[in-house]
Amino acid sequence: MTRTFTGERLVVATHNQGKLEEIRELLSPYGLSVTSNADHGLPEPDETGTTFAENARIKAHAAVAATGLPALADDSGIEIDPLDGQPGVYTADWAETGSGRDFALAMGRAHAALIASGAAEPWRARFCCTLVLAWPDGHDEVFPGRVEGRFVWPMRGDQGHGYDPIFLPDGYDRTFGEMDRWAKNRISHRADAFARLIAGSFA
């Protein structure tokens, strides 16, 4: 049975300000005091998992251990079917360069791999997000979310972040990169995971 969250304070295990603001907005009806890893001076733990759930668990439990507070973490990425689900949990790694992350480079890399694969369009893909809510007693709850769509090329739009300009969600004619953040947030993989979180632990 899913555990109901009854606390008043929650750590969001991220240093990403945009993600923190999005999560604060989603949790605003519940009157929580929401802080982040950065607020507590916490380092990013090594994400050694091979699934979104494993990496989210690592981040959530590291924040709990450091603060003694319940923590919420997410791990997310894009899976591209003709690439056997890559980049998946390595979505951000594909963007790593010697001077930081370059997601235009990562999207170009994915496109080149699709061309090399010989796969015919449409190139089916999905964004995945797994949320883990962890408590100081070691208990956690896992909430997976996803949004289906396809990889499109060339890149379209300068909104959002990451791989948004190449992802066209099913039923829409604009990529995530062409949508404003609030329109995207209503249908995103994170919104799907959050709906499950709210229904499971905050209802």
Short mmCIF file of N, CA and C in Angstrom, two decimals, residues 3-70:
data_model
loop_
_atom_site.label_atom_id
_atom_site.label_comp_id
_atom_site.label_asym_id
_atom_site.label_seq_id
_atom_site.Cartn_x
_atom_site.Cartn_y
_atom_site.Cartn_z
N ARG A 3 2.33 4.80 0.78
CA ARG A 3 2.36 5.60 2.00
C ARG A 3 1.97 7.04 1.68
N THR A 4 1.12 7.60 2.52
CA THR A 4 0.71 9.00 2.36
C THR A 4 1.76 9.92 2.97
N PHE A 5 2.10 10.99 2.27
CA PHE A 5 3.06 11.96 2.77
C PHE A 5 2.33 12.93 3.70
N THR A 6 2.82 13.03 4.95
CA THR A 6 2.16 13.90 5.92
C THR A 6 3.10 14.96 6.49
N GLY A 7 4.32 15.04 5.96
CA GLY A 7 5.27 16.01 6.48
C GLY A 7 5.00 17.42 6.00
N GLU A 8 5.78 18.35 6.53
CA GLU A 8 5.66 19.75 6.14
C GLU A 8 6.87 20.25 5.37
N ARG A 9 7.96 19.46 5.39
CA ARG A 9 9.19 19.87 4.71
C ARG A 9 9.64 18.76 3.76
N LEU A 10 10.14 19.17 2.62
CA LEU A 10 10.57 18.22 1.60
C LEU A 10 11.79 18.76 0.88
N VAL A 11 12.80 17.92 0.70
CA VAL A 11 13.97 18.28 -0.09
C VAL A 11 13.80 17.73 -1.50
N VAL A 12 13.96 18.58 -2.48
CA VAL A 12 13.98 18.12 -3.87
C VAL A 12 15.45 17.93 -4.24
N ALA A 13 15.81 16.69 -4.52
CA ALA A 13 17.22 16.34 -4.71
C ALA A 13 17.70 16.73 -6.09
N THR A 14 17.88 18.04 -6.27
CA THR A 14 18.37 18.56 -7.55
C THR A 14 19.12 19.86 -7.32
N HIS A 15 20.02 20.18 -8.26
CA HIS A 15 20.65 21.50 -8.32
C HIS A 15 20.09 22.31 -9.49
N ASN A 16 19.15 21.72 -10.23
CA ASN A 16 18.59 22.35 -11.41
C ASN A 16 17.47 23.30 -10.99
N GLN A 17 17.71 24.62 -11.15
CA GLN A 17 16.75 25.60 -10.68
C GLN A 17 15.43 25.51 -11.43
N GLY A 18 15.49 25.25 -12.73
CA GLY A 18 14.26 25.13 -13.51
C GLY A 18 13.41 23.97 -13.06
N LYS A 19 14.06 22.84 -12.79
CA LYS A 19 13.34 21.66 -12.31
C LYS A 19 12.75 21.93 -10.93
N LEU A 20 13.51 22.62 -10.06
CA LEU A 20 13.02 22.95 -8.73
C LEU A 20 11.77 23.82 -8.81
N GLU A 21 11.79 24.84 -9.67
CA GLU A 21 10.63 25.72 -9.81
C GLU A 21 9.41 24.96 -10.31
N GLU A 22 9.64 24.04 -11.26
CA GLU A 22 8.54 23.25 -11.80
C GLU A 22 7.91 22.38 -10.70
N ILE A 23 8.77 21.75 -9.89
CA ILE A 23 8.28 20.87 -8.83
C ILE A 23 7.60 21.69 -7.74
N ARG A 24 8.16 22.84 -7.40
CA ARG A 24 7.51 23.70 -6.40
C ARG A 24 6.10 24.09 -6.86
N GLU A 25 5.97 24.41 -8.13
CA GLU A 25 4.67 24.79 -8.67
C GLU A 25 3.68 23.63 -8.55
N LEU A 26 4.13 22.43 -8.88
CA LEU A 26 3.26 21.26 -8.83
C LEU A 26 2.84 20.92 -7.40
N LEU A 27 3.72 21.21 -6.44
CA LEU A 27 3.44 20.89 -5.04
C LEU A 27 2.82 22.05 -4.26
N SER A 28 2.65 23.20 -4.91
CA SER A 28 2.20 24.41 -4.20
C SER A 28 0.86 24.24 -3.49
N PRO A 29 -0.07 23.42 -3.99
CA PRO A 29 -1.34 23.30 -3.28
C PRO A 29 -1.23 22.61 -1.91
N TYR A 30 -0.08 22.03 -1.60
CA TYR A 30 0.02 21.21 -0.39
C TYR A 30 0.74 21.92 0.75
N GLY A 31 1.10 23.18 0.55
CA GLY A 31 1.63 23.99 1.64
C GLY A 31 2.95 23.52 2.21
N LEU A 32 3.77 22.89 1.40
CA LEU A 32 5.04 22.36 1.87
C LEU A 32 6.15 23.41 1.81
N SER A 33 7.11 23.26 2.71
CA SER A 33 8.36 24.01 2.60
C SER A 33 9.30 23.16 1.74
N VAL A 34 9.59 23.62 0.53
CA VAL A 34 10.38 22.84 -0.43
C VAL A 34 11.75 23.48 -0.61
N THR A 35 12.78 22.71 -0.29
CA THR A 35 14.15 23.16 -0.49
C THR A 35 14.84 22.22 -1.48
N SER A 36 16.07 22.57 -1.85
CA SER A 36 16.80 21.78 -2.83
C SER A 36 18.17 21.37 -2.30
N ASN A 37 18.85 20.52 -3.04
CA ASN A 37 20.22 20.16 -2.69
C ASN A 37 21.09 21.40 -2.52
N ALA A 38 20.92 22.35 -3.42
CA ALA A 38 21.74 23.56 -3.36
C ALA A 38 21.51 24.32 -2.06
N ASP A 39 20.27 24.37 -1.59
CA ASP A 39 19.96 25.07 -0.34
C ASP A 39 20.68 24.45 0.86
N HIS A 40 20.93 23.14 0.78
CA HIS A 40 21.58 22.42 1.88
C HIS A 40 23.07 22.20 1.63
N GLY A 41 23.60 22.73 0.52
CA GLY A 41 25.02 22.56 0.21
C GLY A 41 25.40 21.12 -0.09
N LEU A 42 24.48 20.36 -0.68
CA LEU A 42 24.75 18.94 -0.92
C LEU A 42 25.39 18.73 -2.29
N PRO A 43 26.34 17.83 -2.40
CA PRO A 43 26.92 17.50 -3.70
C PRO A 43 25.97 16.59 -4.47
N GLU A 44 26.23 16.46 -5.77
CA GLU A 44 25.49 15.52 -6.59
C GLU A 44 26.08 14.13 -6.38
N PRO A 45 25.28 13.14 -5.99
CA PRO A 45 25.82 11.79 -5.85
C PRO A 45 26.12 11.18 -7.21
N ASP A 46 27.01 10.22 -7.26
CA ASP A 46 27.29 9.50 -8.49
C ASP A 46 26.07 8.68 -8.88
N GLU A 47 25.62 8.87 -10.13
CA GLU A 47 24.45 8.14 -10.61
C GLU A 47 24.94 6.87 -11.30
N THR A 48 25.03 5.80 -10.54
CA THR A 48 25.61 4.55 -11.03
C THR A 48 24.56 3.53 -11.44
N GLY A 49 23.29 3.90 -11.39
CA GLY A 49 22.23 2.98 -11.76
C GLY A 49 22.14 2.78 -13.26
N THR A 50 21.44 1.72 -13.64
CA THR A 50 21.24 1.42 -15.06
C THR A 50 19.78 1.62 -15.47
N THR A 51 18.95 2.10 -14.53
CA THR A 51 17.56 2.43 -14.85
C THR A 51 17.25 3.80 -14.24
N PHE A 52 16.18 4.43 -14.72
CA PHE A 52 15.76 5.71 -14.16
C PHE A 52 15.42 5.56 -12.68
N ALA A 53 14.75 4.46 -12.32
CA ALA A 53 14.36 4.26 -10.92
C ALA A 53 15.58 4.13 -10.01
N GLU A 54 16.60 3.40 -10.46
CA GLU A 54 17.80 3.23 -9.65
C GLU A 54 18.49 4.57 -9.40
N ASN A 55 18.62 5.37 -10.44
CA ASN A 55 19.29 6.66 -10.27
C ASN A 55 18.48 7.62 -9.40
N ALA A 56 17.16 7.61 -9.57
CA ALA A 56 16.33 8.47 -8.73
C ALA A 56 16.41 8.04 -7.27
N ARG A 57 16.47 6.74 -7.03
CA ARG A 57 16.62 6.24 -5.65
C ARG A 57 17.94 6.71 -5.04
N ILE A 58 19.01 6.62 -5.82
CA ILE A 58 20.32 7.06 -5.32
C ILE A 58 20.25 8.51 -4.87
N LYS A 59 19.66 9.36 -5.70
CA LYS A 59 19.61 10.78 -5.41
C LYS A 59 18.70 11.08 -4.21
N ALA A 60 17.54 10.41 -4.15
CA ALA A 60 16.61 10.67 -3.06
C ALA A 60 17.19 10.23 -1.72
N HIS A 61 17.74 9.02 -1.66
CA HIS A 61 18.26 8.52 -0.39
C HIS A 61 19.52 9.26 0.06
N ALA A 62 20.32 9.76 -0.89
CA ALA A 62 21.48 10.56 -0.52
C ALA A 62 21.03 11.86 0.15
N ALA A 63 19.98 12.48 -0.37
CA ALA A 63 19.47 13.72 0.23
C ALA A 63 18.86 13.46 1.61
N VAL A 64 18.16 12.34 1.75
CA VAL A 64 17.60 11.98 3.06
C VAL A 64 18.72 11.78 4.08
N ALA A 65 19.76 11.03 3.68
CA ALA A 65 20.86 10.74 4.60
C ALA A 65 21.56 12.02 5.05
N ALA A 66 21.67 13.00 4.16
CA ALA A 66 22.39 14.23 4.47
C ALA A 66 21.57 15.22 5.30
N THR A 67 20.23 15.19 5.15
CA THR A 67 19.40 16.21 5.78
C THR A 67 18.48 15.68 6.88
N GLY A 68 18.22 14.37 6.86
CA GLY A 68 17.26 13.82 7.80
C GLY A 68 15.82 14.14 7.45
N LEU A 69 15.60 14.71 6.26
CA LEU A 69 14.26 15.08 5.80
C LEU A 69 13.81 14.16 4.67
N PRO A 70 12.51 14.00 4.48
CA PRO A 70 12.04 13.29 3.30
C PRO A 70 12.54 13.99 2.04
#
